[in-house]
């Protein structure tokens, strides 16, 4: 049995990146350096699901995501490392390339793959689970039921624990953070952070930069993952650039600058969009006294998809 600690290599380091022109000190929590399958928040989240599956007696992991899904890639790798069979369900996106690096890496683990239309996710999940049961497996669908709800408690554990990890870093370093920023998608990461903050009585603002969802849907999801509480949810939707996977030159500039200055890869779908959004937010609302933590949530293979896209654009 491979142990949690050996795989995750937590706590992840926190790095000082410097001061923004507005006066804010920026720190980065390097969750892109979590210990397997190119790191990222899905390592923590995937591990939480795996532990939940083991507790519930499941023996077959079923994951779901887009063709570029970091969750599918990480889940497939994690299951492979423990000899647990895994099926990844991949949504078909119109116009989107399906041969992403994430998908290729996932396929190379030997995970089973099923494709489904985005309008038929619930039916496909139900069907896949039924077929696995018929074959004698005890399948575990990581989002819960076929409609994708019911497993919030398990997902919450990942970044609830990471929040406490951040708290220990604050204590050790003497830095008192005022804000935590990160890319927010399904709400699993932000919900966990909010739950941890509630538990610890934390005071910093947790600001999720939406990579796709509108305010209502996004907030509702974060609230669901955060569990009972009356705190405000900060889910910022002004920096979406039109939707999932879409980006503009300001995001490309941030990606180039981060690679040039610090040698750290951001991608246009999640971390680059969120980092650019954070900079704009601080410019607009910051006072200059902020001590800010940006959580690098990983997604490294998407950086290479981005480079491949650039190469195709240039016709080389
Ligand atoms: C999934 C993902 C996110 C968003 O996390 P959620 O928990 O879905 O909100 C952010 N960054 C990267 C790189 C991701 O893969």
mmCIF file of C-alpha atoms and ligand atoms in Angstrom:
data_model
loop_
_atom_site.group_PDB
_atom_site.id
_atom_site.type_symbol
_atom_site.label_atom_id
_atom_site.label_comp_id
_atom_site.label_asym_id
_atom_site.label_seq_id
_atom_site.Cartn_x
_atom_site.Cartn_y
_atom_site.Cartn_z
ATOM 1 C CA UNK A 1 0.000 0.000 0.000
ATOM 2 C CA UNK A 2 1.398 3.387 -0.986
ATOM 3 C CA UNK A 3 0.892 5.884 1.803
ATOM 4 C CA UNK A 4 -0.795 9.235 1.532
ATOM 5 C CA UNK A 5 2.246 11.170 2.731
ATOM 6 C CA UNK A 6 4.612 9.543 0.266
ATOM 7 C CA UNK A 7 2.355 10.358 -2.632
ATOM 8 C CA UNK A 8 1.275 13.884 -1.781
ATOM 9 C CA UNK A 9 4.521 15.272 -0.324
ATOM 10 C CA UNK A 10 2.552 17.788 1.720
ATOM 11 C CA UNK A 11 2.918 20.403 3.087
ATOM 12 C CA UNK A 12 3.662 22.166 -0.182
ATOM 13 C CA UNK A 13 6.126 25.058 -0.074
ATOM 14 C CA UNK A 14 5.114 28.705 -0.056
ATOM 15 C CA UNK A 15 7.276 31.008 -2.135
ATOM 16 C CA UNK A 16 7.565 34.791 -1.997
ATOM 17 C CA UNK A 17 7.138 36.213 -5.505
ATOM 18 C CA UNK A 18 7.661 39.884 -4.758
ATOM 19 C CA UNK A 19 5.662 43.080 -4.525
ATOM 20 C CA UNK A 20 3.084 44.294 -7.046
ATOM 21 C CA UNK A 21 3.242 47.926 -8.244
ATOM 22 C CA UNK A 22 0.230 48.549 -5.969
ATOM 23 C CA UNK A 23 2.282 47.526 -2.924
ATOM 24 C CA UNK A 24 0.857 44.055 -2.301
ATOM 25 C CA UNK A 25 3.166 41.252 -1.220
ATOM 26 C CA UNK A 26 2.467 38.113 -3.213
ATOM 27 C CA UNK A 27 3.144 34.612 -1.966
ATOM 28 C CA UNK A 28 2.461 31.463 -3.921
ATOM 29 C CA UNK A 29 1.527 28.129 -2.420
ATOM 30 C CA UNK A 30 3.006 25.588 -4.771
ATOM 31 C CA UNK A 31 0.286 22.973 -4.924
ATOM 32 C CA UNK A 32 1.554 22.357 -8.438
ATOM 33 C CA UNK A 33 4.392 20.525 -6.669
ATOM 34 C CA UNK A 34 2.212 17.917 -4.979
ATOM 35 C CA UNK A 35 3.948 14.622 -5.445
ATOM 36 C CA UNK A 36 2.447 12.719 -8.352
ATOM 37 C CA UNK A 37 1.064 13.088 -11.864
ATOM 38 C CA UNK A 38 2.332 16.677 -12.291
ATOM 39 C CA UNK A 39 0.774 17.923 -9.053
ATOM 40 C CA UNK A 40 -2.177 20.228 -8.674
ATOM 41 C CA UNK A 41 -5.256 20.521 -6.502
ATOM 42 C CA UNK A 42 -6.651 17.277 -7.942
ATOM 43 C CA UNK A 43 -3.933 15.388 -6.077
ATOM 44 C CA UNK A 44 -5.402 16.434 -2.735
ATOM 45 C CA UNK A 45 -8.954 16.053 -3.998
ATOM 46 C CA UNK A 46 -8.274 12.721 -5.684
ATOM 47 C CA UNK A 47 -6.687 11.390 -2.515
ATOM 48 C CA UNK A 48 -9.740 12.450 -0.506
ATOM 49 C CA UNK A 49 -11.987 10.566 -2.938
ATOM 50 C CA UNK A 50 -9.792 7.492 -2.847
ATOM 51 C CA UNK A 51 -9.828 7.422 0.952
ATOM 52 C CA UNK A 52 -13.596 7.859 0.881
ATOM 53 C CA UNK A 53 -13.964 5.012 -1.586
ATOM 54 C CA UNK A 54 -11.874 2.734 0.608
ATOM 55 C CA UNK A 55 -13.973 3.646 3.650
ATOM 56 C CA UNK A 56 -17.188 2.949 1.773
ATOM 57 C CA UNK A 57 -15.937 -0.366 0.433
ATOM 58 C CA UNK A 58 -15.834 0.565 -3.239
ATOM 59 C CA UNK A 59 -13.415 -1.251 -5.511
ATOM 60 C CA UNK A 60 -13.748 0.547 -8.850
ATOM 61 C CA UNK A 61 -13.198 4.290 -9.342
ATOM 62 C CA UNK A 62 -15.353 6.196 -11.815
ATOM 63 C CA UNK A 63 -14.258 9.746 -12.657
ATOM 64 C CA UNK A 64 -15.704 12.347 -14.967
ATOM 65 C CA UNK A 65 -14.357 15.414 -16.740
ATOM 66 C CA UNK A 66 -13.763 17.318 -19.961
ATOM 67 C CA UNK A 67 -11.164 16.085 -22.496
ATOM 68 C CA UNK A 68 -8.656 18.398 -20.796
ATOM 69 C CA UNK A 69 -9.628 17.344 -17.287
ATOM 70 C CA UNK A 70 -6.913 17.466 -14.659
ATOM 71 C CA UNK A 71 -9.156 15.413 -12.381
ATOM 72 C CA UNK A 72 -9.392 12.500 -14.825
ATOM 73 C CA UNK A 73 -5.651 12.499 -15.393
ATOM 74 C CA UNK A 74 -4.812 12.624 -11.689
ATOM 75 C CA UNK A 75 -7.454 10.095 -10.678
ATOM 76 C CA UNK A 76 -6.293 7.625 -13.340
ATOM 77 C CA UNK A 77 -2.691 7.981 -12.150
ATOM 78 C CA UNK A 78 -3.568 7.668 -8.498
ATOM 79 C CA UNK A 79 -5.636 4.526 -9.097
ATOM 80 C CA UNK A 80 -2.882 2.995 -11.217
ATOM 81 C CA UNK A 81 -0.373 3.550 -8.414
ATOM 82 C CA UNK A 82 -2.593 1.505 -6.114
ATOM 83 C CA UNK A 83 -3.746 -1.103 -8.611
ATOM 84 C CA UNK A 84 -7.332 0.076 -8.366
ATOM 85 C CA UNK A 85 -9.343 -0.198 -11.580
ATOM 86 C CA UNK A 86 -10.529 3.133 -12.902
ATOM 87 C CA UNK A 87 -12.924 4.304 -15.582
ATOM 88 C CA UNK A 88 -12.767 7.862 -16.797
ATOM 89 C CA UNK A 89 -15.789 9.371 -18.430
ATOM 90 C CA UNK A 90 -14.884 12.105 -20.884
ATOM 91 C CA UNK A 91 -17.394 14.660 -22.075
ATOM 92 C CA UNK A 92 -17.413 15.440 -25.758
ATOM 93 C CA UNK A 93 -17.017 19.159 -26.248
ATOM 94 C CA UNK A 94 -17.998 20.637 -29.528
ATOM 95 C CA UNK A 95 -15.077 22.137 -31.381
ATOM 96 C CA UNK A 96 -12.627 21.282 -28.625
ATOM 97 C CA UNK A 97 -9.578 19.159 -29.248
ATOM 98 C CA UNK A 98 -9.960 15.798 -27.559
ATOM 99 C CA UNK A 99 -6.310 14.759 -27.760
ATOM 100 C CA UNK A 100 -5.131 16.868 -24.872
ATOM 101 C CA UNK A 101 -2.035 15.914 -22.933
ATOM 102 C CA UNK A 102 -4.185 15.235 -19.884
ATOM 103 C CA UNK A 103 -6.229 12.713 -21.793
ATOM 104 C CA UNK A 104 -3.159 11.056 -23.270
ATOM 105 C CA UNK A 105 -1.545 10.727 -19.854
ATOM 106 C CA UNK A 106 -4.772 9.310 -18.434
ATOM 107 C CA UNK A 107 -5.072 6.771 -21.246
ATOM 108 C CA UNK A 108 -1.514 5.594 -20.725
ATOM 109 C CA UNK A 109 -2.367 4.424 -17.202
ATOM 110 C CA UNK A 110 -4.599 1.792 -18.751
ATOM 111 C CA UNK A 111 -7.738 3.333 -17.303
ATOM 112 C CA UNK A 112 -10.941 2.464 -19.133
ATOM 113 C CA UNK A 113 -12.347 5.321 -21.107
ATOM 114 C CA UNK A 114 -15.921 6.145 -22.047
ATOM 115 C CA UNK A 115 -17.045 9.171 -23.995
ATOM 116 C CA UNK A 116 -20.343 10.913 -23.349
ATOM 117 C CA UNK A 117 -22.260 13.863 -24.680
ATOM 118 C CA UNK A 118 -22.434 16.790 -22.302
ATOM 119 C CA UNK A 119 -26.223 16.685 -22.469
ATOM 120 C CA UNK A 120 -26.279 13.009 -21.399
ATOM 121 C CA UNK A 121 -23.947 12.885 -18.431
ATOM 122 C CA UNK A 122 -26.482 11.625 -15.875
ATOM 123 C CA UNK A 123 -27.750 8.806 -18.123
ATOM 124 C CA UNK A 124 -24.227 7.765 -19.050
ATOM 125 C CA UNK A 125 -23.060 7.731 -15.431
ATOM 126 C CA UNK A 126 -26.059 5.629 -14.408
ATOM 127 C CA UNK A 127 -25.437 3.211 -17.267
ATOM 128 C CA UNK A 128 -21.708 2.889 -16.557
ATOM 129 C CA UNK A 129 -22.362 2.210 -12.865
ATOM 130 C CA UNK A 130 -25.013 -0.368 -13.701
ATOM 131 C CA UNK A 131 -22.714 -2.228 -16.093
ATOM 132 C CA UNK A 132 -19.873 -2.302 -13.586
ATOM 133 C CA UNK A 133 -22.209 -3.678 -10.920
ATOM 134 C CA UNK A 134 -23.385 -6.391 -13.298
ATOM 135 C CA UNK A 135 -19.765 -7.428 -13.709
ATOM 136 C CA UNK A 136 -19.494 -7.838 -9.939
ATOM 137 C CA UNK A 137 -17.705 -4.571 -9.074
ATOM 138 C CA UNK A 138 -18.592 -2.082 -6.369
ATOM 139 C CA UNK A 139 -18.143 1.139 -8.373
ATOM 140 C CA UNK A 140 -17.587 4.496 -6.696
ATOM 141 C CA UNK A 141 -18.574 7.595 -8.653
ATOM 142 C CA UNK A 142 -16.566 10.401 -7.159
ATOM 143 C CA UNK A 143 -19.231 13.090 -7.471
ATOM 144 C CA UNK A 144 -21.843 10.969 -5.671
ATOM 145 C CA UNK A 145 -25.042 10.212 -7.542
ATOM 146 C CA UNK A 146 -25.581 10.301 -11.295
ATOM 147 C CA UNK A 147 -26.507 13.994 -11.093
ATOM 148 C CA UNK A 148 -23.182 14.811 -9.506
ATOM 149 C CA UNK A 149 -24.230 15.520 -5.933
ATOM 150 C CA UNK A 150 -23.929 13.697 -2.638
ATOM 151 C CA UNK A 151 -20.184 13.491 -2.181
ATOM 152 C CA UNK A 152 -19.513 17.016 -0.975
ATOM 153 C CA UNK A 153 -18.253 15.925 2.426
ATOM 154 C CA UNK A 154 -15.438 13.829 0.940
ATOM 155 C CA UNK A 155 -14.381 16.541 -1.505
ATOM 156 C CA UNK A 156 -14.396 19.140 1.272
ATOM 157 C CA UNK A 157 -11.690 17.323 3.259
ATOM 158 C CA UNK A 158 -8.939 18.080 0.739
ATOM 159 C CA UNK A 159 -8.803 21.857 0.997
ATOM 160 C CA UNK A 160 -10.170 21.973 4.522
ATOM 161 C CA UNK A 161 -6.901 20.290 5.468
ATOM 162 C CA UNK A 162 -4.921 22.504 3.096
ATOM 163 C CA UNK A 163 -6.365 25.560 4.855
ATOM 164 C CA UNK A 164 -4.903 24.315 8.140
ATOM 165 C CA UNK A 165 -1.619 23.694 6.348
ATOM 166 C CA UNK A 166 -1.647 27.365 5.344
ATOM 167 C CA UNK A 167 -2.388 28.342 8.940
ATOM 168 C CA UNK A 168 0.678 26.437 10.144
ATOM 169 C CA UNK A 169 2.786 28.197 7.519
ATOM 170 C CA UNK A 170 1.530 31.580 8.728
ATOM 171 C CA UNK A 171 2.534 30.692 12.260
ATOM 172 C CA UNK A 172 5.979 29.454 11.237
ATOM 173 C CA UNK A 173 6.734 32.325 8.865
ATOM 174 C CA UNK A 174 5.173 35.134 10.888
ATOM 175 C CA UNK A 175 3.274 36.336 7.811
ATOM 176 C CA UNK A 176 -0.346 37.217 8.489
ATOM 177 C CA UNK A 177 -2.229 36.824 5.224
ATOM 178 C CA UNK A 178 -5.076 39.147 4.298
ATOM 179 C CA UNK A 179 -6.253 37.355 1.142
ATOM 180 C CA UNK A 180 -6.148 33.926 -0.468
ATOM 181 C CA UNK A 181 -6.815 33.780 -4.219
ATOM 182 C CA UNK A 182 -7.213 30.750 -6.464
ATOM 183 C CA UNK A 183 -8.906 29.523 -9.627
ATOM 184 C CA UNK A 184 -12.415 28.329 -8.810
ATOM 185 C CA UNK A 185 -14.318 25.872 -10.977
ATOM 186 C CA UNK A 186 -16.513 23.174 -9.434
ATOM 187 C CA UNK A 187 -16.200 24.759 -5.974
ATOM 188 C CA UNK A 188 -14.466 21.789 -4.328
ATOM 189 C CA UNK A 189 -11.297 23.752 -3.607
ATOM 190 C CA UNK A 190 -12.970 26.936 -2.449
ATOM 191 C CA UNK A 191 -15.613 25.098 -0.427
ATOM 192 C CA UNK A 192 -12.905 23.215 1.447
ATOM 193 C CA UNK A 193 -10.955 26.397 2.169
ATOM 194 C CA UNK A 194 -14.087 28.112 3.447
ATOM 195 C CA UNK A 195 -14.854 25.139 5.705
ATOM 196 C CA UNK A 196 -11.298 25.210 7.080
ATOM 197 C CA UNK A 197 -11.472 28.939 7.705
ATOM 198 C CA UNK A 198 -14.752 28.514 9.593
ATOM 199 C CA UNK A 199 -13.216 25.798 11.735
ATOM 200 C CA UNK A 200 -10.096 27.831 12.503
ATOM 201 C CA UNK A 201 -11.847 31.172 12.910
ATOM 202 C CA UNK A 202 -9.642 32.608 10.151
ATOM 203 C CA UNK A 203 -9.930 36.224 9.066
ATOM 204 C CA UNK A 204 -8.429 36.487 5.606
ATOM 205 C CA UNK A 205 -10.652 36.797 2.552
ATOM 206 C CA UNK A 206 -10.865 33.694 0.370
ATOM 207 C CA UNK A 207 -11.470 34.866 -3.160
ATOM 208 C CA UNK A 208 -12.226 32.365 -5.887
ATOM 209 C CA UNK A 209 -11.684 33.631 -9.407
ATOM 210 C CA UNK A 210 -14.288 31.939 -11.567
ATOM 211 C CA UNK A 211 -12.832 30.196 -14.600
ATOM 212 C CA UNK A 212 -16.250 29.602 -16.160
ATOM 213 C CA UNK A 213 -19.386 29.608 -14.043
ATOM 214 C CA UNK A 214 -21.691 32.560 -13.476
ATOM 215 C CA UNK A 215 -22.201 33.962 -10.023
ATOM 216 C CA UNK A 216 -25.369 32.097 -9.026
ATOM 217 C CA UNK A 217 -24.267 28.664 -10.127
ATOM 218 C CA UNK A 218 -20.724 29.118 -8.857
ATOM 219 C CA UNK A 219 -21.706 30.425 -5.422
ATOM 220 C CA UNK A 220 -24.299 27.724 -4.983
ATOM 221 C CA UNK A 221 -21.668 25.061 -5.677
ATOM 222 C CA UNK A 222 -19.071 26.592 -3.346
ATOM 223 C CA UNK A 223 -21.711 26.821 -0.630
ATOM 224 C CA UNK A 224 -22.595 23.160 -1.137
ATOM 225 C CA UNK A 225 -18.967 22.073 -0.791
ATOM 226 C CA UNK A 226 -18.357 24.420 2.144
ATOM 227 C CA UNK A 227 -21.211 22.968 4.205
ATOM 228 C CA UNK A 228 -23.283 24.694 6.860
ATOM 229 C CA UNK A 229 -22.195 28.228 7.627
ATOM 230 C CA UNK A 230 -23.309 31.808 7.249
ATOM 231 C CA UNK A 231 -20.100 33.313 5.943
ATOM 232 C CA UNK A 232 -20.060 35.299 2.706
ATOM 233 C CA UNK A 233 -18.755 33.458 -0.351
ATOM 234 C CA UNK A 234 -16.452 35.518 -2.573
ATOM 235 C CA UNK A 235 -16.755 34.108 -6.083
ATOM 236 C CA UNK A 236 -15.544 36.686 -8.613
ATOM 237 C CA UNK A 237 -16.957 36.373 -12.121
ATOM 238 C CA UNK A 238 -15.529 39.509 -13.764
ATOM 239 C CA UNK A 239 -12.408 37.826 -15.102
ATOM 240 C CA UNK A 240 -13.821 34.909 -17.071
ATOM 241 C CA UNK A 241 -12.935 36.235 -20.520
ATOM 242 C CA UNK A 242 -16.148 34.836 -21.933
ATOM 243 C CA UNK A 243 -16.076 31.325 -20.508
ATOM 244 C CA UNK A 244 -14.262 28.059 -19.933
ATOM 245 C CA UNK A 245 -10.952 27.845 -21.759
ATOM 246 C CA UNK A 246 -11.274 31.292 -23.327
ATOM 247 C CA UNK A 247 -8.532 33.848 -22.737
ATOM 248 C CA UNK A 248 -7.117 37.116 -23.993
ATOM 249 C CA UNK A 249 -3.697 38.712 -24.339
ATOM 250 C CA UNK A 250 -3.643 39.893 -20.718
ATOM 251 C CA UNK A 251 -3.726 36.253 -19.632
ATOM 252 C CA UNK A 252 -1.036 35.310 -22.133
ATOM 253 C CA UNK A 253 1.117 38.152 -20.792
ATOM 254 C CA UNK A 254 0.758 36.826 -17.259
ATOM 255 C CA UNK A 255 1.751 33.333 -18.401
ATOM 256 C CA UNK A 256 4.844 34.653 -20.196
ATOM 257 C CA UNK A 257 5.842 36.851 -17.306
ATOM 258 C CA UNK A 258 5.491 34.095 -14.728
ATOM 259 C CA UNK A 259 7.606 31.739 -16.817
ATOM 260 C CA UNK A 260 10.166 34.426 -17.577
ATOM 261 C CA UNK A 261 10.586 35.769 -14.066
ATOM 262 C CA UNK A 262 10.048 32.767 -11.888
ATOM 263 C CA UNK A 263 10.177 29.746 -14.187
ATOM 264 C CA UNK A 264 6.706 28.762 -13.057
ATOM 265 C CA UNK A 265 4.162 27.482 -15.583
ATOM 266 C CA UNK A 266 0.621 28.848 -15.526
ATOM 267 C CA UNK A 267 -2.069 27.798 -17.977
ATOM 268 C CA UNK A 268 -4.780 29.857 -19.689
ATOM 269 C CA UNK A 269 -7.708 27.715 -18.453
ATOM 270 C CA UNK A 270 -7.150 27.919 -14.692
ATOM 271 C CA UNK A 271 -4.076 29.365 -13.037
ATOM 272 C CA UNK A 272 -3.164 32.002 -15.630
ATOM 273 C CA UNK A 273 -6.734 33.239 -15.757
ATOM 274 C CA UNK A 274 -6.928 33.333 -11.972
ATOM 275 C CA UNK A 275 -3.573 35.063 -11.528
ATOM 276 C CA UNK A 276 -4.499 37.720 -14.092
ATOM 277 C CA UNK A 277 -7.877 38.104 -12.364
ATOM 278 C CA UNK A 278 -6.179 38.493 -8.995
ATOM 279 C CA UNK A 279 -3.914 41.234 -10.333
ATOM 280 C CA UNK A 280 -6.889 43.107 -11.768
ATOM 281 C CA UNK A 281 -8.861 42.673 -8.571
ATOM 282 C CA UNK A 282 -6.002 44.036 -6.450
ATOM 283 C CA UNK A 283 -5.536 46.948 -8.797
ATOM 284 C CA UNK A 284 -9.217 47.783 -8.520
ATOM 285 C CA UNK A 285 -9.914 47.112 -4.851
ATOM 286 C CA UNK A 286 -6.531 46.860 -3.138
ATOM 287 C CA UNK A 287 -5.224 49.387 -0.642
ATOM 288 C CA UNK A 288 -1.577 48.325 -0.884
ATOM 289 C CA UNK A 289 -1.398 46.758 2.565
ATOM 290 C CA UNK A 290 -2.396 43.292 1.422
ATOM 291 C CA UNK A 291 -0.413 40.157 2.043
ATOM 292 C CA UNK A 292 -1.733 37.797 -0.546
ATOM 293 C CA UNK A 293 -1.449 34.061 -1.059
ATOM 294 C CA UNK A 294 -2.114 32.712 -4.522
ATOM 295 C CA UNK A 295 -2.647 28.956 -4.560
ATOM 296 C CA UNK A 296 -1.065 27.451 -7.656
ATOM 297 C CA UNK A 297 -3.597 24.707 -8.311
ATOM 298 C CA UNK A 298 -1.485 22.949 -10.942
ATOM 299 C CA UNK A 299 -2.721 21.886 -14.362
ATOM 300 C CA UNK A 300 0.757 21.712 -15.849
ATOM 301 C CA UNK A 301 -0.258 19.593 -18.898
ATOM 302 C CA UNK A 302 -2.569 22.428 -19.944
ATOM 303 C CA UNK A 303 0.484 24.669 -20.261
ATOM 304 C CA UNK A 304 1.823 22.280 -22.892
ATOM 305 C CA UNK A 305 -1.555 22.224 -24.669
ATOM 306 C CA UNK A 306 -1.229 25.997 -24.750
ATOM 307 C CA UNK A 307 2.258 25.803 -26.263
ATOM 308 C CA UNK A 308 1.070 23.266 -28.848
ATOM 309 C CA UNK A 309 -1.755 25.601 -29.780
ATOM 310 C CA UNK A 310 0.709 28.462 -30.236
ATOM 311 C CA UNK A 311 2.869 26.300 -32.447
ATOM 312 C CA UNK A 312 -0.119 25.375 -34.620
ATOM 313 C CA UNK A 313 -1.088 29.056 -34.867
ATOM 314 C CA UNK A 314 2.372 29.907 -36.126
ATOM 315 C CA UNK A 315 2.100 27.185 -38.741
ATOM 316 C CA UNK A 316 5.232 25.396 -37.649
HETATM 317 C C1 LIG B 1 -9.914 21.719 -11.142
HETATM 318 C C2 LIG B 1 -8.947 22.848 -11.140
HETATM 319 C C3 LIG B 1 -9.257 24.073 -10.535
HETATM 320 C C4 LIG B 1 -10.582 24.362 -9.932
HETATM 321 O O1 LIG B 1 -10.800 23.626 -8.759
HETATM 322 P P1 LIG B 1 -12.274 23.358 -8.269
HETATM 323 O O2 LIG B 1 -12.081 22.613 -7.028
HETATM 324 O O3 LIG B 1 -12.940 22.552 -9.356
HETATM 325 O O4 LIG B 1 -12.953 24.663 -8.101
HETATM 326 C C5 LIG B 1 -8.286 25.061 -10.511
HETATM 327 N N1 LIG B 1 -7.081 24.868 -11.097
HETATM 328 C C6 LIG B 1 -6.755 23.727 -11.709
HETATM 329 C C7 LIG B 1 -5.434 23.612 -12.350
HETATM 330 C C8 LIG B 1 -7.681 22.679 -11.751
HETATM 331 O O5 LIG B 1 -7.357 21.533 -12.365
#
